[in-house]
PDB file of C-alpha atoms and ligand atoms in Angstrom:
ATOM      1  CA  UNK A 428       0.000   0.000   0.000  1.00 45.00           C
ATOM      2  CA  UNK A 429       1.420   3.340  -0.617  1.00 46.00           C
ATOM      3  CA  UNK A 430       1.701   5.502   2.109  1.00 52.00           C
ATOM      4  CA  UNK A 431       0.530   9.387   2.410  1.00 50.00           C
ATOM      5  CA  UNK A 432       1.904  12.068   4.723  1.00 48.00           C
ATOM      6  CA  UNK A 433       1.516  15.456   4.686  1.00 45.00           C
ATOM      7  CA  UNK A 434       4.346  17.217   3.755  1.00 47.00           C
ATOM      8  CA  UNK A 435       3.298  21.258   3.622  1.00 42.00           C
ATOM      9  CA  UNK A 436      -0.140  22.115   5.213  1.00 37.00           C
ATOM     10  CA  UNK A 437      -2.399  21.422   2.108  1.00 43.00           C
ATOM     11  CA  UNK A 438      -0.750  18.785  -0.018  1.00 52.00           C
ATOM     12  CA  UNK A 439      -0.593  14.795   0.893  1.00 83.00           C
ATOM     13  CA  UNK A 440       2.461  13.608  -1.259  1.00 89.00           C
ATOM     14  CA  UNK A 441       2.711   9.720  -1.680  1.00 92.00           C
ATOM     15  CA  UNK A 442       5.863   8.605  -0.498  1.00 90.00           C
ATOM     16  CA  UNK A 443       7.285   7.296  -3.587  1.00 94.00           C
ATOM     17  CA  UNK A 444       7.548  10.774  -4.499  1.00 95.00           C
ATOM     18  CA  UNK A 445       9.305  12.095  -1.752  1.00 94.00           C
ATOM     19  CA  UNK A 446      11.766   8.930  -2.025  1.00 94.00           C
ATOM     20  CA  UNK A 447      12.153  10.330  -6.075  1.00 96.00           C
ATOM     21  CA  UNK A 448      11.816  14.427  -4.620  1.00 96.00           C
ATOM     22  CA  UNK A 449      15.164  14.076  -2.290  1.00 94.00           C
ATOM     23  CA  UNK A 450      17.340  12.038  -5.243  1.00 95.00           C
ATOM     24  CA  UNK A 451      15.973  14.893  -7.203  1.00 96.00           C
ATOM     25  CA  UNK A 452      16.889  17.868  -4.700  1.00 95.00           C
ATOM     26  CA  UNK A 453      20.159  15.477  -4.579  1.00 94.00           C
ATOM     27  CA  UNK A 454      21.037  15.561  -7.933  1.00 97.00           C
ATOM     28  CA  UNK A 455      20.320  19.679  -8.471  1.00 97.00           C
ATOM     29  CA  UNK A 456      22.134  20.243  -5.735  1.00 95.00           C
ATOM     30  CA  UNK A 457      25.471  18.564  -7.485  1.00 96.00           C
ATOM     31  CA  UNK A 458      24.143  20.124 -10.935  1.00 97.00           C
ATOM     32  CA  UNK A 459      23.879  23.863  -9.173  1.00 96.00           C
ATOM     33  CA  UNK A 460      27.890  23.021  -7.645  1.00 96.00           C
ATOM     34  CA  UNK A 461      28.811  22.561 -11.520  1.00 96.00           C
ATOM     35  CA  UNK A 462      27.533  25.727 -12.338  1.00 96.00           C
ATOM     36  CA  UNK A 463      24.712  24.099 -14.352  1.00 96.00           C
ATOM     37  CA  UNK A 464      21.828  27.150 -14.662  1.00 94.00           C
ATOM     38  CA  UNK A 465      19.201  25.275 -16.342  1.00 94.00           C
ATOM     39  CA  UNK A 466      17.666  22.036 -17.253  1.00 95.00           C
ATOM     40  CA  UNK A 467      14.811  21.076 -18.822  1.00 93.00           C
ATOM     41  CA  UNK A 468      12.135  18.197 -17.227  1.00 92.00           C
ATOM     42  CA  UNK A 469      13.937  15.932 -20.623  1.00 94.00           C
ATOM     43  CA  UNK A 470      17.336  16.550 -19.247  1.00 95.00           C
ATOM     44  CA  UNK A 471      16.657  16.056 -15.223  1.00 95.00           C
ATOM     45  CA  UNK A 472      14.952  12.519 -16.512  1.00 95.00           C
ATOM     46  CA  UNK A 473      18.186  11.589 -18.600  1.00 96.00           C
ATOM     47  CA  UNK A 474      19.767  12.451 -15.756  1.00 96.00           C
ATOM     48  CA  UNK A 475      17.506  10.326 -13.041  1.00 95.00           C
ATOM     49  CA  UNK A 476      16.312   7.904 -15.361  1.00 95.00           C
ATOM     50  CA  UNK A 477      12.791   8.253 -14.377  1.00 95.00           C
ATOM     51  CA  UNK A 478      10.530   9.751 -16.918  1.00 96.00           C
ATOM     52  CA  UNK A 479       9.828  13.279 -17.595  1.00 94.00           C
ATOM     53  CA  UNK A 480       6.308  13.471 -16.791  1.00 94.00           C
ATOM     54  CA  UNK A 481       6.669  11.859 -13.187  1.00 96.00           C
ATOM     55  CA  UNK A 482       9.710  14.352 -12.521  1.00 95.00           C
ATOM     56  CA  UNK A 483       6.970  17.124 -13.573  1.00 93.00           C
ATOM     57  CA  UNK A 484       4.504  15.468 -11.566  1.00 94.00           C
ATOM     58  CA  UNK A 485       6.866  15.288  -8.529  1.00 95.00           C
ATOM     59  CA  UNK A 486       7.708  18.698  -8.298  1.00 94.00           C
ATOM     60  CA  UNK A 487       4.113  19.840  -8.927  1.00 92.00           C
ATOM     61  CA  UNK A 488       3.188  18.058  -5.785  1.00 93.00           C
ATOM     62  CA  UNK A 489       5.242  21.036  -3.560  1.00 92.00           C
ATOM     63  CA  UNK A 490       2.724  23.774  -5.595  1.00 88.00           C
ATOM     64  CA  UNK A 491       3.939  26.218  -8.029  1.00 84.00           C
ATOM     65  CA  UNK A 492       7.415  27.023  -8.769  1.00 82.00           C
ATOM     66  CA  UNK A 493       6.660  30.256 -10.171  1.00 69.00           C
ATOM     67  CA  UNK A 494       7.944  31.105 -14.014  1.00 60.00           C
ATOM     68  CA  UNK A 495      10.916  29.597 -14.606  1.00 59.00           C
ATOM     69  CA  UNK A 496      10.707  30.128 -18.472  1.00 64.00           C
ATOM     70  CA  UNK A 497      12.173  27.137 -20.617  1.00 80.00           C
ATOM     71  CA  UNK A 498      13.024  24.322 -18.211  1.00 88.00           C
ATOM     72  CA  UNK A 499      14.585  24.811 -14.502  1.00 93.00           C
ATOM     73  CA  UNK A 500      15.864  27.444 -13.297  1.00 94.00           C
ATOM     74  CA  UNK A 501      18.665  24.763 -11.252  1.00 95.00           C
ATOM     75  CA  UNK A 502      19.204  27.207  -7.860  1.00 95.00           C
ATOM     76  CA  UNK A 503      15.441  28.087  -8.232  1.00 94.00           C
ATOM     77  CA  UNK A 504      14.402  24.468  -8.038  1.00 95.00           C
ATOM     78  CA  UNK A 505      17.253  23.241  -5.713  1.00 95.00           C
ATOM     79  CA  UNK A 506      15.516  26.225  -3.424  1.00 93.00           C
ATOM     80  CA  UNK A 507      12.187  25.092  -4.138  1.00 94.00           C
ATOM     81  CA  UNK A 508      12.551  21.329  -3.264  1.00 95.00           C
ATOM     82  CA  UNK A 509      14.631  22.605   0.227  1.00 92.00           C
ATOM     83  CA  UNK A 510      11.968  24.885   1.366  1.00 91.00           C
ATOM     84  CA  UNK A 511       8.945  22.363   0.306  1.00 93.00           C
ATOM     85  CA  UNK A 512      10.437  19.348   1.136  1.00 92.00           C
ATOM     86  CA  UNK A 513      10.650  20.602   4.924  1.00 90.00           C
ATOM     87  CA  UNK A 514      14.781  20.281   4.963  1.00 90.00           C
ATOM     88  CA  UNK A 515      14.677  24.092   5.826  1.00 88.00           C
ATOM     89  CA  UNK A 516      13.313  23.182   9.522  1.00 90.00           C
ATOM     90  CA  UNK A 517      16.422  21.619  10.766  1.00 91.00           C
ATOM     91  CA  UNK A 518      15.811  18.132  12.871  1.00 94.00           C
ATOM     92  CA  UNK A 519      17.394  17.146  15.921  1.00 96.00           C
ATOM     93  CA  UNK A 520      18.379  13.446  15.834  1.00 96.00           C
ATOM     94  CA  UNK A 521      19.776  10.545  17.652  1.00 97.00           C
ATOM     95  CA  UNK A 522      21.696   7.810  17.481  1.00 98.00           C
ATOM     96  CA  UNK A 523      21.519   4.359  19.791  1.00 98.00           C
ATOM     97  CA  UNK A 524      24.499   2.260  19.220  1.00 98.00           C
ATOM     98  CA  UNK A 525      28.006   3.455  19.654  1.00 97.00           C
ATOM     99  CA  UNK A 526      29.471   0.474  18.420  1.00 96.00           C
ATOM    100  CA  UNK A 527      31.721   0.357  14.999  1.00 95.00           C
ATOM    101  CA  UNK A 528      29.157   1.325  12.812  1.00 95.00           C
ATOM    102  CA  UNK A 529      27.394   4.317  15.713  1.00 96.00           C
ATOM    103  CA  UNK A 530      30.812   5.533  16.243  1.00 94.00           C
ATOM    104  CA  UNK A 531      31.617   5.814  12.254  1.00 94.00           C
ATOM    105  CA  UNK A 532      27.974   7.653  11.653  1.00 93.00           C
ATOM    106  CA  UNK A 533      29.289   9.679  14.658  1.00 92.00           C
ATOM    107  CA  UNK A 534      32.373  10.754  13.211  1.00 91.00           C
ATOM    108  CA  UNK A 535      31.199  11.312   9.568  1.00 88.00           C
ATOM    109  CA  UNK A 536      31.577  14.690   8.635  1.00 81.00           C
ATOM    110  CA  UNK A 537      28.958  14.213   5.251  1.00 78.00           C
ATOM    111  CA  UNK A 538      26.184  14.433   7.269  1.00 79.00           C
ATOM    112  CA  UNK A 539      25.818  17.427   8.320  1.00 73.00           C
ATOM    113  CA  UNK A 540      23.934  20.031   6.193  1.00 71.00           C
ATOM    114  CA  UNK A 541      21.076  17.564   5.639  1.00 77.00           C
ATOM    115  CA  UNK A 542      18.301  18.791   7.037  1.00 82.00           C
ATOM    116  CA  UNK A 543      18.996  17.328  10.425  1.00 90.00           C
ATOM    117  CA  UNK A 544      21.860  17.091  13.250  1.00 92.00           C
ATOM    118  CA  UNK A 545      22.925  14.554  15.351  1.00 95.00           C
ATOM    119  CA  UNK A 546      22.101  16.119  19.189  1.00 96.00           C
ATOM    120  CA  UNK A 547      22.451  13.188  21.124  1.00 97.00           C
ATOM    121  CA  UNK A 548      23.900   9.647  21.546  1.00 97.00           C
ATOM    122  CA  UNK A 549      23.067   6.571  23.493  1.00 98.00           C
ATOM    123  CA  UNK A 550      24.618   3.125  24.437  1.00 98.00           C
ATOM    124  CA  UNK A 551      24.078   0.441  26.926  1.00 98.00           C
ATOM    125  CA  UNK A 552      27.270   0.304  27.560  1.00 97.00           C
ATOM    126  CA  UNK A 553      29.414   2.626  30.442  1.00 96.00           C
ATOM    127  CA  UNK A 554      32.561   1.598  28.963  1.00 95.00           C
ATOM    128  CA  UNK A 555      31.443   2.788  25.497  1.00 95.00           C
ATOM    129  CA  UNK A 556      29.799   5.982  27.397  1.00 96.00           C
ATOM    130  CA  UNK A 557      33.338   7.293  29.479  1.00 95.00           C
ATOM    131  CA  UNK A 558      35.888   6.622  26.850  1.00 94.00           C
ATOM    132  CA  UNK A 559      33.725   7.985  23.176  1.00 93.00           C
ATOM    133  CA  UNK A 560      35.938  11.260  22.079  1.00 91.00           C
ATOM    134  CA  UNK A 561      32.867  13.046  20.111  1.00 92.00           C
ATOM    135  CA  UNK A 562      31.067  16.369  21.356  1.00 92.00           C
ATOM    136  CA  UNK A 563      27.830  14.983  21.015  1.00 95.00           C
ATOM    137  CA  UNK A 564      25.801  14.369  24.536  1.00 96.00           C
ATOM    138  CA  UNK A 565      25.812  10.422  25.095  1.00 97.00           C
ATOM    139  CA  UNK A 566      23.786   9.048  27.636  1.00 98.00           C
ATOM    140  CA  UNK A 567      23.099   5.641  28.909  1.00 98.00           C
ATOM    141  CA  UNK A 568      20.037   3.707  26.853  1.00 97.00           C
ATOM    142  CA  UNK A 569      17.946   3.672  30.052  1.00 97.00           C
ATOM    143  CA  UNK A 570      17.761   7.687  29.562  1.00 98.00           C
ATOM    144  CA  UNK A 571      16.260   7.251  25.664  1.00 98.00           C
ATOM    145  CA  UNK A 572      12.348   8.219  26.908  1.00 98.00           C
ATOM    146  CA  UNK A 573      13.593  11.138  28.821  1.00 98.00           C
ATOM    147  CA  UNK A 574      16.223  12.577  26.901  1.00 98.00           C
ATOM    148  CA  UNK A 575      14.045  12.104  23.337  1.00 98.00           C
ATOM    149  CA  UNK A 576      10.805  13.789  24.889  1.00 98.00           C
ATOM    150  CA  UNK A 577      13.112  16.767  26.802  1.00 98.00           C
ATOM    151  CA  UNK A 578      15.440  17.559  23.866  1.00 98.00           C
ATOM    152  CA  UNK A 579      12.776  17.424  21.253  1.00 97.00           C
ATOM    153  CA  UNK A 580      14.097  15.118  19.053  1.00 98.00           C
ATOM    154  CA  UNK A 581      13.074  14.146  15.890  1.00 97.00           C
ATOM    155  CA  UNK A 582      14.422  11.210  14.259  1.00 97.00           C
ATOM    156  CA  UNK A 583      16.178   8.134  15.781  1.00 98.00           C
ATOM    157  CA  UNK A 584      19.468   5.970  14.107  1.00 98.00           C
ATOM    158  CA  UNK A 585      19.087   2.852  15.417  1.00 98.00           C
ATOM    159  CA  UNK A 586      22.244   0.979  15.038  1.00 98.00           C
ATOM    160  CA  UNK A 587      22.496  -1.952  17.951  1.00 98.00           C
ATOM    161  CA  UNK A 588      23.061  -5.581  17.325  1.00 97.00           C
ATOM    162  CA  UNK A 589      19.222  -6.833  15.667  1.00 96.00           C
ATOM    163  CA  UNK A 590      18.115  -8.544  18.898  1.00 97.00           C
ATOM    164  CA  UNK A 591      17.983  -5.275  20.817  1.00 98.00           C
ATOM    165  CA  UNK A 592      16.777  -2.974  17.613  1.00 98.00           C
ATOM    166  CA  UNK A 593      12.830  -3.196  18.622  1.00 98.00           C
ATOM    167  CA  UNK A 594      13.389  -2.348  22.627  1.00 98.00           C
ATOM    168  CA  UNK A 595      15.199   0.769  21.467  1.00 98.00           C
ATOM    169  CA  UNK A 596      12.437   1.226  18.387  1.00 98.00           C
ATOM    170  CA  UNK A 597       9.625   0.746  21.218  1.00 97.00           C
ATOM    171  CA  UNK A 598      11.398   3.595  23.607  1.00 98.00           C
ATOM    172  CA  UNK A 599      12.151   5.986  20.668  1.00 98.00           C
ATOM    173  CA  UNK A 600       8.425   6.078  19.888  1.00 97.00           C
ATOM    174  CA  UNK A 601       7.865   6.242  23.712  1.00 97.00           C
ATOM    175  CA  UNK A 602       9.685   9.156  23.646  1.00 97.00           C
ATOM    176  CA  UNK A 603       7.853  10.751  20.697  1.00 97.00           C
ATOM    177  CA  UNK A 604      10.339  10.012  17.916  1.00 97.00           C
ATOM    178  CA  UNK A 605       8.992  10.710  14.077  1.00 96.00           C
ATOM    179  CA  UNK A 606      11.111   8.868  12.432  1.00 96.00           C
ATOM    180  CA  UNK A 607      13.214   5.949  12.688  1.00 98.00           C
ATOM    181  CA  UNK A 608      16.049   4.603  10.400  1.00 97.00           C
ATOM    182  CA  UNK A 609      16.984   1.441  10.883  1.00 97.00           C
ATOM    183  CA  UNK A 610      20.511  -0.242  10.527  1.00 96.00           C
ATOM    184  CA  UNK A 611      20.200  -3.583  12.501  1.00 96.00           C
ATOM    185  CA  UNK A 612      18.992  -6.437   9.840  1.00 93.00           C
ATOM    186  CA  UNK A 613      15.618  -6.958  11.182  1.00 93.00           C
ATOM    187  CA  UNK A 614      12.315  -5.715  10.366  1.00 92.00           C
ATOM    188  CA  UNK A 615      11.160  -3.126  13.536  1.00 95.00           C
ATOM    189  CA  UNK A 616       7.333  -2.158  14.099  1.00 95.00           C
ATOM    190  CA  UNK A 617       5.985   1.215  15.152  1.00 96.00           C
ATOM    191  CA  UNK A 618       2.280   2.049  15.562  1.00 93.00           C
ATOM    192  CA  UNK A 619       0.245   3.340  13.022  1.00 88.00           C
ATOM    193  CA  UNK A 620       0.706   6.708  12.360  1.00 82.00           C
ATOM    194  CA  UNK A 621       3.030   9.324  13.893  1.00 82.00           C
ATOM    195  CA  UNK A 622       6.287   7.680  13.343  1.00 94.00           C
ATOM    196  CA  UNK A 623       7.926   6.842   9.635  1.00 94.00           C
ATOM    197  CA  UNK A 624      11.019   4.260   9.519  1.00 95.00           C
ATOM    198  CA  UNK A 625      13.037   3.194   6.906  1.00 94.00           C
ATOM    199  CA  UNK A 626      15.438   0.126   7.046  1.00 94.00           C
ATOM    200  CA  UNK A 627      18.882  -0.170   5.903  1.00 93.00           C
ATOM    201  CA  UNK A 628      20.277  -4.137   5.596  1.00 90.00           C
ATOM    202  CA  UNK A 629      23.511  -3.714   4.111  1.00 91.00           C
ATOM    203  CA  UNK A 630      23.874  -7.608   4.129  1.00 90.00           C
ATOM    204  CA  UNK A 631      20.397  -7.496   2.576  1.00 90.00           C
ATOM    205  CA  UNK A 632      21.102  -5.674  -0.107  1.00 91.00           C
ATOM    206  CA  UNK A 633      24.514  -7.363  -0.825  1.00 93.00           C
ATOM    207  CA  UNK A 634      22.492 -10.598  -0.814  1.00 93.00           C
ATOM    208  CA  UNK A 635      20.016  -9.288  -3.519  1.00 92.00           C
ATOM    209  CA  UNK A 636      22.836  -8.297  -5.569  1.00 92.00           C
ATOM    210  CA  UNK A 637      24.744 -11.499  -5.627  1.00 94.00           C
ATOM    211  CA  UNK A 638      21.368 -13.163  -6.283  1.00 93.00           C
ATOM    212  CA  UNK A 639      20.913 -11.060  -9.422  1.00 92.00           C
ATOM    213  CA  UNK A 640      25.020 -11.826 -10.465  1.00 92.00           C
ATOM    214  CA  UNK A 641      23.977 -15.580  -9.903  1.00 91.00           C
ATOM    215  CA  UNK A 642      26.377 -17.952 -10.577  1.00 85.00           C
ATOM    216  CA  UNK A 643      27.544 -16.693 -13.717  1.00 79.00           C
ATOM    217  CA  UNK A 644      31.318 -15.961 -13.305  1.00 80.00           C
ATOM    218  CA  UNK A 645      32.405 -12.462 -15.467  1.00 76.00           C
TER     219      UNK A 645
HETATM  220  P1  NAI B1270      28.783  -3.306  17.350  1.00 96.02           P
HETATM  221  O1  NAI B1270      28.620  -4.602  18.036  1.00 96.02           O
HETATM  222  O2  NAI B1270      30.125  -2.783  17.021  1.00 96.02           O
HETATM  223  O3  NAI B1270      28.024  -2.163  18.191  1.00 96.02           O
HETATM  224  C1  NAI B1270      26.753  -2.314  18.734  1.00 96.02           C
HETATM  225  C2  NAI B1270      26.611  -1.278  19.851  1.00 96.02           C
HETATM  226  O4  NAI B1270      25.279  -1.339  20.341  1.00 96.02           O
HETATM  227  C3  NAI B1270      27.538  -1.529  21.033  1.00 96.02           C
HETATM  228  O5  NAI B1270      28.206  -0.339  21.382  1.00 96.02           O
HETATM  229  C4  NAI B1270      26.609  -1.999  22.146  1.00 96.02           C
HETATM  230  O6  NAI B1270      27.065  -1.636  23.428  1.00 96.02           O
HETATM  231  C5  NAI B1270      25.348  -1.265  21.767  1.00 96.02           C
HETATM  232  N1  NAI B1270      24.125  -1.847  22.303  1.00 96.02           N
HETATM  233  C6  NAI B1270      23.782  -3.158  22.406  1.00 96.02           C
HETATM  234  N2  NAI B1270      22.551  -3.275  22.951  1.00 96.02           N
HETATM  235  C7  NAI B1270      22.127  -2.016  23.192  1.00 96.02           C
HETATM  236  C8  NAI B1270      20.963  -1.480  23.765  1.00 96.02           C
HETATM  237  N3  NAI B1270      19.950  -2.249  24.170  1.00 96.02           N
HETATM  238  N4  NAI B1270      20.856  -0.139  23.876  1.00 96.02           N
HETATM  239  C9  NAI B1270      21.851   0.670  23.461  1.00 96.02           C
HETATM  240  N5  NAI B1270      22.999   0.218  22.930  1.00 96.02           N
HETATM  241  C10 NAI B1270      23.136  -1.106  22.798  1.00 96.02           C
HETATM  242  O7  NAI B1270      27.870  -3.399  16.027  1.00 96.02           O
HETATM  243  P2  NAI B1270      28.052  -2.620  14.652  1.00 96.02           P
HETATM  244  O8  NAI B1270      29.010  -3.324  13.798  1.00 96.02           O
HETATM  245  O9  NAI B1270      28.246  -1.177  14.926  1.00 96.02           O
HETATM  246  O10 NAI B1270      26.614  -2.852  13.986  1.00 96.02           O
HETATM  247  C11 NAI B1270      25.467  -2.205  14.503  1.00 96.02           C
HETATM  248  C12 NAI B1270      24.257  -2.728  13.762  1.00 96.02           C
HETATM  249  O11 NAI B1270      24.420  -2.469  12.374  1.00 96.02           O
HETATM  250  C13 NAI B1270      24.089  -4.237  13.908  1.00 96.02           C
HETATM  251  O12 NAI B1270      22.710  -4.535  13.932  1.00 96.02           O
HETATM  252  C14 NAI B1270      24.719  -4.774  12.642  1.00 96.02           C
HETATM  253  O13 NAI B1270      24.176  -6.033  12.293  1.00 96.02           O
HETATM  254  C15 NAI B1270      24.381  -3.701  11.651  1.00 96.02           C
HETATM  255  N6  NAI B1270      25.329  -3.638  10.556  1.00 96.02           N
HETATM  256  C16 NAI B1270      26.636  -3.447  10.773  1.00 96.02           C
HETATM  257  C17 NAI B1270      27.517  -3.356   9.682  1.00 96.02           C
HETATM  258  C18 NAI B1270      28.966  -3.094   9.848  1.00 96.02           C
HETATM  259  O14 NAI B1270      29.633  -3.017   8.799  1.00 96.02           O
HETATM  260  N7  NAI B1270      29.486  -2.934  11.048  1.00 96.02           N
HETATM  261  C19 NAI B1270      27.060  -3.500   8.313  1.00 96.02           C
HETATM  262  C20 NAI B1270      25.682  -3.677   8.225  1.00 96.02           C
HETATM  263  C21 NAI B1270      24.864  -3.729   9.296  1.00 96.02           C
END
């Protein structure tokens, strides 16, 4: 079933094309940093390899552009999708995990500028807690509720070993979280409404490629 959310205060955009909206705000962005000025709906589908008409579509959904002449203006639409797209309202986030892959997420510089920042971190472990070099607030996991509700955040990394990925799921939404990306390879549940999630399986993915290799050697 495809999901709706409301993404302005009159418009209900399908999530499919937010998914295609934020490779799309993705790629002008990189098109605006080579100095591109316009494209045309043609050359943004070349580009995405989606067809015109949905790119069109898309961008309708976040109302009118305004008159950009022949094609896209590119820093008019990168503007556009940023505003409409809600990236403008910066997110708090957290992450729970602080293992390899939490301390890596930690220290990654390419997120920041992306509509959200990282405002807290939590672990289960003390060890993990006392020795971390970041200046991000950690806190133990017992603290997620409290901390989540007080600091107002937003969205939720979850990156603990799979067995412990719905607990900390469970508390995040306890705590009022709105969206949830998932790292641990397992499937996590949130109620209805109020909370979005999307799931990363690395392994997953890997697996699907292989799959589609096959046996075939090149
Ligand atoms: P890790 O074992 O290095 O770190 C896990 C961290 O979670 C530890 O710091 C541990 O203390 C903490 N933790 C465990 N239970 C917790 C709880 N209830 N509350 C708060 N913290 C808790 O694991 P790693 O490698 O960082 O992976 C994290 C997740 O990402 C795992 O689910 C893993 O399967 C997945 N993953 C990891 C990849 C990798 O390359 N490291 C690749 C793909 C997926």
């Amino acid at each position: 079933m495809v999901k709706y959310f409301t993404i302005t205060m009159k418009t209900s955009i399908p999530t499919p094309a937010i998914i295609r909206l934020c490779s799309l705000y993705q790629l002008v962005c990189r098109m605006e940093k080579e100095g591109i000025p316009r494209a045309s709906s043609t050359e943004l589908a070349r580009r995405t390899g989606l067809p015109a008409h949905t790119i069109r579509k898309d961008i309708s959904f976040l109302g009118e552009i305004g008159d950009t002449g022949a094609g896209y203006e590119i820093s008019r639409l990168r503007n556009h999708l940023f505003s409409n797209l809600g990236l403008k309202r910066e997110k708090k986030a957290c992450l729970v995990g602080l293992g390899r892959l939490g301390a890596a997420i930690l220290a990654s510089p390419n997120l920041a500028g992306e509509g959200f920042r990282i405002a807290a971190a939590f672990d289960s472990d003390v060890n993990k807690l006392e020795t971390i070099k970041t200046a991000i607030m950690v806190f133990p996991s017992h603290e997620i509720v409290d901390i989540v509700r007080k600091m107002t955040i937003e969205l939720g990394i979850i990156a603990v070993p799979a067995d412990h990925a719905q607990e900390i799921a469970d508390r995040l939404v306890a705590g009022g979280i709105r969206g949830i990306l998932n790292i641990a390879p397992t499937p996590i549940t949130v109620p209805a409404g109020g909370c979005f999630v999307r799931n990363i399986d690395i392994a997953g993915e890997l697996r699907i490629l292989s799959a589609m290799i096959g046996n075939k050697k090149a």
